[in-house]
Short mmCIF file of C-alpha atoms and ligand atoms in Angstrom, two decimals:
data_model
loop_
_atom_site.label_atom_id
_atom_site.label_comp_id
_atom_site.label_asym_id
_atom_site.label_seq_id
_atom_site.Cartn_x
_atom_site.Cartn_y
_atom_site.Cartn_z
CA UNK G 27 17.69 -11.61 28.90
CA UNK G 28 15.59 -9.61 26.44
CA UNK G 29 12.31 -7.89 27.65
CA UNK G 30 9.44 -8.42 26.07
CA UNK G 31 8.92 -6.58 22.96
CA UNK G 32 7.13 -3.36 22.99
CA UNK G 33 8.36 -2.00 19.57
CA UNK G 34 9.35 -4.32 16.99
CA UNK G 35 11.69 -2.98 14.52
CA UNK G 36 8.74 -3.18 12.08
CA UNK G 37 5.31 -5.02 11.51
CA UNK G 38 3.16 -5.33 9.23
CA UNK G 39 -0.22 -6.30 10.78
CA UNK G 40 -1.97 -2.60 11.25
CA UNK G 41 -1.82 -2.43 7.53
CA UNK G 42 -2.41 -5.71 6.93
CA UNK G 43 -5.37 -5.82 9.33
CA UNK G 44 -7.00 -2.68 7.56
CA UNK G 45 -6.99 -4.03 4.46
CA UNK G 46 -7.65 -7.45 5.44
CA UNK G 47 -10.72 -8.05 3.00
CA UNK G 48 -8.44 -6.24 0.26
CA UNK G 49 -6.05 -8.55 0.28
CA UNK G 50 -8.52 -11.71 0.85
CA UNK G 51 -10.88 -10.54 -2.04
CA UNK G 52 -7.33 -10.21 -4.20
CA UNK G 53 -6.53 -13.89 -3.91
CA UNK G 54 -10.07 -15.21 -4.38
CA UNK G 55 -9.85 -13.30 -7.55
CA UNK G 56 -7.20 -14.91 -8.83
CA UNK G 57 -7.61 -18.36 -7.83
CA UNK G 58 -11.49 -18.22 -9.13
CA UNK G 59 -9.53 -17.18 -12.67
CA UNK G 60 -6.79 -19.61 -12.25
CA UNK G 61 -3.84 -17.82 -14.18
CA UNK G 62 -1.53 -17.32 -12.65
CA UNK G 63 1.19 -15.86 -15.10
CA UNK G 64 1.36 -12.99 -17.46
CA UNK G 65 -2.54 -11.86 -16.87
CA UNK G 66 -4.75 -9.29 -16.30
CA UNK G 67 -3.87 -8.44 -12.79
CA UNK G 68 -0.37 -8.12 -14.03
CA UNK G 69 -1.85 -6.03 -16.85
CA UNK G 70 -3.07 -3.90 -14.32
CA UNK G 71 -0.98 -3.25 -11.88
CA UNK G 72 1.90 -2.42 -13.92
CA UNK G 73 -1.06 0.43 -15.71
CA UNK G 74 -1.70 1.83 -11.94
CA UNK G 75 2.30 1.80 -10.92
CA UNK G 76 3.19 3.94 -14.16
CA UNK G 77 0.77 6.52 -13.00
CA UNK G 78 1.71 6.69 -10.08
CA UNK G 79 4.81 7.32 -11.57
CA UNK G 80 4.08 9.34 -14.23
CA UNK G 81 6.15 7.68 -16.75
CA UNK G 82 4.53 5.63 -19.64
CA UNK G 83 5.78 2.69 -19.15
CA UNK G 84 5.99 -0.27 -16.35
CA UNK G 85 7.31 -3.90 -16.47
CA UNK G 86 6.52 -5.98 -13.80
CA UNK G 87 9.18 -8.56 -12.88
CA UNK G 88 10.11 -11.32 -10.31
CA UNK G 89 11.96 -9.20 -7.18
CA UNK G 90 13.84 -5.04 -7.36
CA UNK G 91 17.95 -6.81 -7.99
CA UNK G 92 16.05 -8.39 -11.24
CA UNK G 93 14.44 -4.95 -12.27
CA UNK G 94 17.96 -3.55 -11.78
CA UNK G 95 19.42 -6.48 -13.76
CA UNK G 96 17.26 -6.11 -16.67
CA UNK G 97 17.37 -2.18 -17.01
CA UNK G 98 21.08 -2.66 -17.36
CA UNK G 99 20.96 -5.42 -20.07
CA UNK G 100 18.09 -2.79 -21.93
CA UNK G 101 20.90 -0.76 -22.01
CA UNK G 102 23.24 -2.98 -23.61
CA UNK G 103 25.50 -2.70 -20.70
CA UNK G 104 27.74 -6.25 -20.29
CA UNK G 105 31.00 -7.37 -20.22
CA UNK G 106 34.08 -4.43 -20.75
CA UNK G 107 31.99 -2.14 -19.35
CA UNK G 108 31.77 -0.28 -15.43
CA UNK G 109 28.92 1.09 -13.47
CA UNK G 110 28.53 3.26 -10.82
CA UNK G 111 27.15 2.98 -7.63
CA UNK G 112 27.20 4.02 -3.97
CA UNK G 113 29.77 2.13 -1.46
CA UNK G 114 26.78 2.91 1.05
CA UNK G 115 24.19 0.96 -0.13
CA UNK G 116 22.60 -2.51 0.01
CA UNK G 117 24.50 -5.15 -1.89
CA UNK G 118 21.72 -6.21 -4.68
CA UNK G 119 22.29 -2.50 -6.66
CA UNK G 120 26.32 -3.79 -6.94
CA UNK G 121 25.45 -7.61 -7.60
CA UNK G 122 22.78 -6.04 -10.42
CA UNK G 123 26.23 -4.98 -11.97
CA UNK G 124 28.26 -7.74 -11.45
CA UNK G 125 25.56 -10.33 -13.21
CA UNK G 126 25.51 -8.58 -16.62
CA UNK G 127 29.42 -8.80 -15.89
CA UNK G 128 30.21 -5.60 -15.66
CA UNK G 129 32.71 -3.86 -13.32
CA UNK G 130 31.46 -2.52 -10.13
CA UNK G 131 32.80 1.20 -9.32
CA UNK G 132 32.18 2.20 -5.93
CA UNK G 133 31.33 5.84 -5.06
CA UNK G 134 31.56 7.05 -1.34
CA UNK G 135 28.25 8.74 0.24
CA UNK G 136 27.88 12.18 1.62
CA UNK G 137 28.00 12.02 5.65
CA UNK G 138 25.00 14.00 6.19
CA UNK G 139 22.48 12.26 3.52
CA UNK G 140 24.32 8.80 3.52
CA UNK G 141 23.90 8.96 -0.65
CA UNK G 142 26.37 8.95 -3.17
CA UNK G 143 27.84 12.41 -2.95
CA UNK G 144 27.93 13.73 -6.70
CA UNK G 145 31.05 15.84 -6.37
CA UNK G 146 33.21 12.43 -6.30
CA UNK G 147 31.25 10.79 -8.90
CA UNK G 148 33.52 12.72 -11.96
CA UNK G 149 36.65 11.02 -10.72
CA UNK G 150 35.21 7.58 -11.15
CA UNK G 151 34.14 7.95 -14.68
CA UNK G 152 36.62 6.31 -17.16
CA UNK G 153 36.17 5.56 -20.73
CA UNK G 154 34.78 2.34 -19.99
CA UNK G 155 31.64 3.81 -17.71
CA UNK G 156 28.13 3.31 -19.31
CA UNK G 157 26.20 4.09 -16.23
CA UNK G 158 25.48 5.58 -12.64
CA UNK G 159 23.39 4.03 -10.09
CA UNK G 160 21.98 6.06 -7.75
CA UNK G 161 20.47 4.37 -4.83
CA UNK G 162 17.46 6.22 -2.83
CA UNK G 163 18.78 4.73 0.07
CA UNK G 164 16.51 4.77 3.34
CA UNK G 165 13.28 6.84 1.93
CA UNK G 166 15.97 9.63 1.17
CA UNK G 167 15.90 10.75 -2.43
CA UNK G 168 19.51 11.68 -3.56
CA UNK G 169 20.75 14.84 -5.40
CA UNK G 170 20.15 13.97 -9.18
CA UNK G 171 20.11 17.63 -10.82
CA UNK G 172 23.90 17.02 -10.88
CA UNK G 173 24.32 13.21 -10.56
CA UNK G 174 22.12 13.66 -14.43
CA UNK G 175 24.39 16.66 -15.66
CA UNK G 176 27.34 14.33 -15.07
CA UNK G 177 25.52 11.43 -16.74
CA UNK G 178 24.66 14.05 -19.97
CA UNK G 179 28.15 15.37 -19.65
CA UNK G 180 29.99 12.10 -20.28
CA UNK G 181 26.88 10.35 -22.09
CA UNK G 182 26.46 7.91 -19.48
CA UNK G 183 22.74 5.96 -18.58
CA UNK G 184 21.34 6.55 -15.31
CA UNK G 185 19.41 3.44 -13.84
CA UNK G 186 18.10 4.87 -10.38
CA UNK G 187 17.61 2.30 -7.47
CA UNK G 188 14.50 2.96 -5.79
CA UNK G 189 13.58 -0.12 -4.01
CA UNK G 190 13.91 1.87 -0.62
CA UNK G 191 11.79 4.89 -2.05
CA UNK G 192 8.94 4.62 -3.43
CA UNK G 193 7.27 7.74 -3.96
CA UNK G 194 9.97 10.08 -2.63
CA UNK G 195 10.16 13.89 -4.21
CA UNK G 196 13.29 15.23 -5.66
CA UNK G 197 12.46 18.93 -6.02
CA UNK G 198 8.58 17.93 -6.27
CA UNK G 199 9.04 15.41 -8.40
CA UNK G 200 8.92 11.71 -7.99
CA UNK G 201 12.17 9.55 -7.93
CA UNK G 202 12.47 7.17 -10.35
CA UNK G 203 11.60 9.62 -12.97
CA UNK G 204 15.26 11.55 -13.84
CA UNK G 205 16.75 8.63 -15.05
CA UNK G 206 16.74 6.79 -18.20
CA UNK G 207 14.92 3.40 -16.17
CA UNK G 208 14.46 2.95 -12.16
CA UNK G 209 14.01 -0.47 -10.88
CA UNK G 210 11.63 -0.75 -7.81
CA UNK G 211 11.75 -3.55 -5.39
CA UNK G 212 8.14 -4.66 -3.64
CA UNK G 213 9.90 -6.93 -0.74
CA UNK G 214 7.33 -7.21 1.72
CA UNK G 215 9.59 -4.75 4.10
CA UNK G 216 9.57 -2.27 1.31
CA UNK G 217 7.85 1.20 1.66
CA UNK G 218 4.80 -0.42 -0.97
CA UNK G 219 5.17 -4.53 -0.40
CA UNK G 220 4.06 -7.31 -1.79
CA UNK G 221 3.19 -11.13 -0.01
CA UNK G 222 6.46 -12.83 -1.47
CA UNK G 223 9.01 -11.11 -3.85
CA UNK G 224 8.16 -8.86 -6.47
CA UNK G 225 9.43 -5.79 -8.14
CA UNK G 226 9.56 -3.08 -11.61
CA UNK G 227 11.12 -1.13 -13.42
CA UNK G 228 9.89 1.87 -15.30
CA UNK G 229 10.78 4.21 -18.12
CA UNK G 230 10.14 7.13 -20.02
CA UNK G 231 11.33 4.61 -23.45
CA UNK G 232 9.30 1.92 -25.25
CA UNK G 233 12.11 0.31 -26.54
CA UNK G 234 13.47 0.27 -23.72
CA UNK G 235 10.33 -1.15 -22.11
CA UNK G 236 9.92 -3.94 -24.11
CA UNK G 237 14.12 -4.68 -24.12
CA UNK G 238 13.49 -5.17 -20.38
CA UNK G 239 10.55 -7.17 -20.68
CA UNK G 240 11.67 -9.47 -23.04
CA UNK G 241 14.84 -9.84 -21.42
CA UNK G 242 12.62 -11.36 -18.16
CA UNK G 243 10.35 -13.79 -20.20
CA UNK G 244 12.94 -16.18 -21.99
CA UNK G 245 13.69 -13.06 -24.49
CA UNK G 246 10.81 -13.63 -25.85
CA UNK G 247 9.10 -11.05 -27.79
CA UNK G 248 6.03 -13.08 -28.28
CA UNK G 249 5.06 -16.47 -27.34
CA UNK G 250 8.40 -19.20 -28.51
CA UNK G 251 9.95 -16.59 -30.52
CA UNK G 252 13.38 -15.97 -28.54
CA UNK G 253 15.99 -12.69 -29.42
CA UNK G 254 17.47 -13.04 -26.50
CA UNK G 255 19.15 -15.30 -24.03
CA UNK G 256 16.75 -14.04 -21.37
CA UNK G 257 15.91 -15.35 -17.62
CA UNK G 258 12.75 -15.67 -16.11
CA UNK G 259 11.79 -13.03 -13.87
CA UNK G 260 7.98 -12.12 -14.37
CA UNK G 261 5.61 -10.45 -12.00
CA UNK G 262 2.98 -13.22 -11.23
CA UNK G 263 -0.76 -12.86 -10.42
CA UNK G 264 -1.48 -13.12 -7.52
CA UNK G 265 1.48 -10.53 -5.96
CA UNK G 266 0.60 -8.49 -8.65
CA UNK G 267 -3.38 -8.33 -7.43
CA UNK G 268 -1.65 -7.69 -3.38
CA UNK G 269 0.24 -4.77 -5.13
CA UNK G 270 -3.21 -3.69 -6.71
CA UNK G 271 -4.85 -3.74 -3.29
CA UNK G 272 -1.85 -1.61 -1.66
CA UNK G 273 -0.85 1.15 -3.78
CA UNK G 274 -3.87 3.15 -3.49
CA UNK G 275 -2.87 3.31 0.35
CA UNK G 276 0.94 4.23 -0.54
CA UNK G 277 0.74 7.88 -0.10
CA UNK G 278 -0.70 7.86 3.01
CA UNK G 279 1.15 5.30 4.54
CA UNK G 280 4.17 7.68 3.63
CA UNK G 281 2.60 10.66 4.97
CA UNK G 282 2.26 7.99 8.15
CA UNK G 283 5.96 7.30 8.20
CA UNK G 284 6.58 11.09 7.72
CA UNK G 285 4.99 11.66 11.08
CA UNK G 286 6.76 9.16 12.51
CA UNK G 287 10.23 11.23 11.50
CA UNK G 288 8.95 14.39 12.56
CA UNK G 289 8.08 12.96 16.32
CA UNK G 290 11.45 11.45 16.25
CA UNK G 291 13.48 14.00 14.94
CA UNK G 292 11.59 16.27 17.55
CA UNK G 293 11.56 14.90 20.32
CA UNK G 294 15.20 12.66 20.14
CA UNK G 295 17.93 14.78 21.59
CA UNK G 296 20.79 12.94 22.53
CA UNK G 297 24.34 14.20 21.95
CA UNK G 298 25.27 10.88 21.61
CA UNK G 299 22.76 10.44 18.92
CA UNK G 300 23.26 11.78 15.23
CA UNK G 301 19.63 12.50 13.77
CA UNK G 302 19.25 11.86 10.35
CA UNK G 303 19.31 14.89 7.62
CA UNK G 304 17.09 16.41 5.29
CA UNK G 305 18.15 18.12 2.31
CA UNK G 306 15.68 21.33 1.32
CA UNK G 307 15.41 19.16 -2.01
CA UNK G 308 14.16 16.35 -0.27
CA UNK G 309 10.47 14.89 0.94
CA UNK G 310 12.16 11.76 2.07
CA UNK G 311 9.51 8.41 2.79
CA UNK G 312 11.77 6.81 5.49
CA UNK G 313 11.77 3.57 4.20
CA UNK G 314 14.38 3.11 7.23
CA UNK G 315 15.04 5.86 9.80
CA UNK G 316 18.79 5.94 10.32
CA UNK G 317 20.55 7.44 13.38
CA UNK G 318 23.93 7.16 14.26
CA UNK G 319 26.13 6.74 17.11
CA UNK G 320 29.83 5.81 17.87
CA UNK G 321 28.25 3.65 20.81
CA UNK G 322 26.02 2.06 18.36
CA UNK G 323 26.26 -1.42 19.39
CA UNK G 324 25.43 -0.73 22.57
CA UNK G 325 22.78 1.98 22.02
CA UNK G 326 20.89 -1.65 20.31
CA UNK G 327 21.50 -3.36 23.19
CA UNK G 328 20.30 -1.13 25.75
CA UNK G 329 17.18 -0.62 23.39
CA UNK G 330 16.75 -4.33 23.16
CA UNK G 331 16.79 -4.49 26.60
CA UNK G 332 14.15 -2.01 26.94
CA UNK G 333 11.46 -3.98 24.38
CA UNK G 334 12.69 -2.03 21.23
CA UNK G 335 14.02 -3.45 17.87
CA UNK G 336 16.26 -1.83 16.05
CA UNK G 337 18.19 -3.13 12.68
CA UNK G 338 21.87 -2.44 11.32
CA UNK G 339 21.68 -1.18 7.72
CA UNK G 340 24.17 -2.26 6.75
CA UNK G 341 26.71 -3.79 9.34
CA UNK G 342 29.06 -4.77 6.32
CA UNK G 343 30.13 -2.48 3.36
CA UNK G 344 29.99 -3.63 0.41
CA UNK G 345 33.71 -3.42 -0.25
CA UNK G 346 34.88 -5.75 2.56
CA UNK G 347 32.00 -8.53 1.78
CA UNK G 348 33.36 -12.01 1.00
CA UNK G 349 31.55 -11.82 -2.00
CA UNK G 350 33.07 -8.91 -3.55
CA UNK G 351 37.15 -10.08 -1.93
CA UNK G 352 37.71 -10.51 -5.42
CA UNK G 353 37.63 -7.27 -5.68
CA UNK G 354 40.76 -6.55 -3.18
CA UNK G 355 39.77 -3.90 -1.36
CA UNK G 356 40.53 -3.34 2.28
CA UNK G 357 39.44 -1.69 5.57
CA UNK G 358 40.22 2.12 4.53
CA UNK G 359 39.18 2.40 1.23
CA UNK G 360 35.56 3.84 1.69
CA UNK G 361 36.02 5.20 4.86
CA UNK G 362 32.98 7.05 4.66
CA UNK G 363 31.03 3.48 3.98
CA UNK G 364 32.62 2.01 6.38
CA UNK G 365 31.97 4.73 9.36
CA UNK G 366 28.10 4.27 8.24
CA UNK G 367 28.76 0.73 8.46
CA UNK G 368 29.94 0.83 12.36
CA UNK G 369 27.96 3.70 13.64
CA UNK G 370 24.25 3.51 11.72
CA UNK G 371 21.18 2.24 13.81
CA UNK G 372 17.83 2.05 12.44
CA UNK G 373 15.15 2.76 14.85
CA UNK G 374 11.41 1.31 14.36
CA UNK G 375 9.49 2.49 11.19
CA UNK G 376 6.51 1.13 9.89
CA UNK G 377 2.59 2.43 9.09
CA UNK G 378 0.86 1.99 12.19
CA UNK G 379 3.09 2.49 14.71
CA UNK G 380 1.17 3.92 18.04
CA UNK G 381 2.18 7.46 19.49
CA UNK G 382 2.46 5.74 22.49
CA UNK G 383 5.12 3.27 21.27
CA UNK G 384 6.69 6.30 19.07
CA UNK G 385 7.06 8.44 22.61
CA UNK G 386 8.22 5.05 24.41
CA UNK G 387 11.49 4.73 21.55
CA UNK G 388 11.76 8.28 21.94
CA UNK G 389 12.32 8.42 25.60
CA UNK G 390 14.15 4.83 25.58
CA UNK G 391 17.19 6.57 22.84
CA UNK G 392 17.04 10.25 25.31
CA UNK G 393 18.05 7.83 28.31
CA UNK G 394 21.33 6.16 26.75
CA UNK G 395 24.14 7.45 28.24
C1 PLP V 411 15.66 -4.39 -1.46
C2 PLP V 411 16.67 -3.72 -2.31
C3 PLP V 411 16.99 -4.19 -3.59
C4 PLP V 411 16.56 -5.51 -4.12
O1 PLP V 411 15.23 -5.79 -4.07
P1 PLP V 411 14.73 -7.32 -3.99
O2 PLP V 411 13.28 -7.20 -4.31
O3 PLP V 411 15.00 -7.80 -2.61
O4 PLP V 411 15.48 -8.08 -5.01
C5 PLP V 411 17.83 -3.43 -4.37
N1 PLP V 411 18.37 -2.30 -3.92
C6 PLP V 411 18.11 -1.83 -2.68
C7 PLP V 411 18.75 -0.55 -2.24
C8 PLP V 411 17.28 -2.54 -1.82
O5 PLP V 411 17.05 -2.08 -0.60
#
């Protein structure tokens, strides 16, 4: 049934292929040394990612739900307590909160940026909220000048979720920077990807910094001396030396994606077709570019048929996943969440995507009637 594919939803041979001896030359280095835990590439990397960043501090760890996980425990946040976070968003930002046993507290997004709209995050805080989430969700960076005047107002944490953005600017200034720790995810799909798992989280704190990084190395604070019950979750070697290889490209593989947007956002005009938004706040790194339509299942289809992957993100809400029935919501209660849920589309988005294959998904979405 399905053509041949012209477009795959994403791919990441033309970076791979540029940096080829990069990435080669990283694992030789590596395996010559033969560490392969807790070492200078490590070291490194996590030096190069908080400038980037701007922020002091940077603690590798094993995958972005972990980073998320251990920023929370930093913060002393546990059992009794309840977190905030966006019903649109993917489920490892809710399941960080449910493993330190807290109490998940969904927030609905705003229809036109598909983040957690601050003017209903107020009515969710309680006495037992120690935290907001805010997710970054597709590249898009969300409103924080009043998601942190909330957080000061009720003296809540802010742990932003910016596995989907790295290097997004709120207001000229990079995400992951407003809160009091961000946890990054470096998935291989991920704006900057690793080979395997991988992820960080960073912070203005040192305390805070080391809380986290004991927490994900047995809570150790040096070698078989344990404060904590920690896990292990550590950034190894030889992802950490890939990372090294691909962050000096990061920027311009955004600016890449950015082009990508603008020929889309151009040249798509479909009235069945919602275009995504920009806030004036916003330079957005399109981790995903999300379009939505009321036909969407079939909009895939007839873009599958044509050579052209597309992805759902995310088909389920959070709220009405077996894993959170517990929970007892039901169809209705995010209806915002849920609308995303039935009607989003992503359309092809990765660094080095050909104009030719850019015009082809172009024209392919302006025929679907
Ligand atoms: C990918 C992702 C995570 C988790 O990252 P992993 O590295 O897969 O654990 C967390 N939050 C969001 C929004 C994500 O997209």
């Amino acid at each position: 049934m399905s053509a041949q594919v012209k477009v795959p939803f994403v791919s990441f041979k033309p970076l791979e292929q540029e940096l080829d001896g990069d990435l080669r030359a990283a694992f030789e280095r590596v395996y010559e040394n033969s560490w392969y835990i807790e070492g200078s590439e490590d070291e490194k990397f996590e030096a190069s990612f908080a400038d980037y960043e701007g922020v002091p501090y940077c603690v590798g760890c094993g995958n972005g739900l972990d980073a998320l996980v251990l920023s929370l425990k930093a913060f002393g946040i546990g059992e009794g307590d309840e977190v905030i976070v966006p019903s649109n968003t993917y489920i490892a930002t809710a399941l960080a909160v449910t493993y330190v046993g807290s109490k998940v507290v969904f927030v609905e997004p705003d229809i036109n940026t598909y983040n957690i709209d601050p003017s209903l995050i107020e009515a969710a805080v309680t006495p037992k909220t120690k935290a907001i989430m805010p997710v970054h969700l597709y590249g898009q960076p969300c409103d924080m000048d009043p998601i942190m005047a909330i957080a000061s107002a009720h003296g809540l944490k802010v742990i932003e979720d910016c596995a989907q953005a790295h290097g997004a600017l709120y207001k000229d200034r990079k995400i992951g920077t407003f809160g009091d720790a961000a946890g990054f995810s470096f998935y291989p799909g991920k704006n900057l990807g690793a080979l395997g798992d991988a992820g960080a989280a960073v912070t203005f704190d040192e305390e805070v910094a080391a809380k986290i990084r004991a927490y994900g190395n047995y809570g150790s604070d040096y070698k078989y001396h344990h404060i904590y019950k920690g896990n292990n979750s550590r950034l190894d070697e030889l992802q950490a030396a890939f990372l090294s290889a691909k962050l000096p490209h990061l920027d311009r593989m955004n600016e890449e994606r950015r082009r990508v947007a603008s020929l889309y956002l151009e040249g798509i005009r479909n009235p069945l077709v919602t275009l995504p938004f920009v806030a004036d706040y916003a330079l957005p790194v399109w981790h995903i570019f999300a379009v939505r339509c009321d036909r969407r299942d079939e909009l895939a289809a007839f873009l599958a048929e044509a050579g052209i992957g597309t992805n759902k993100h995310y088909p389920i809400p959070m709220h009405l996943q077996g894993a959170y029935a517990d929970l007892g919501f039901k169809e209705g209660d995010f209806p915002i969440a849920e609308l995303i849920s039935k009607t989003e589309l992503s359309l092809p988005m990765y660094y080095g995507m050909t104009d030719e294959q850019i015009s082809y998904v172009i024209e392919k979405v302006n025929e679907f009637a």
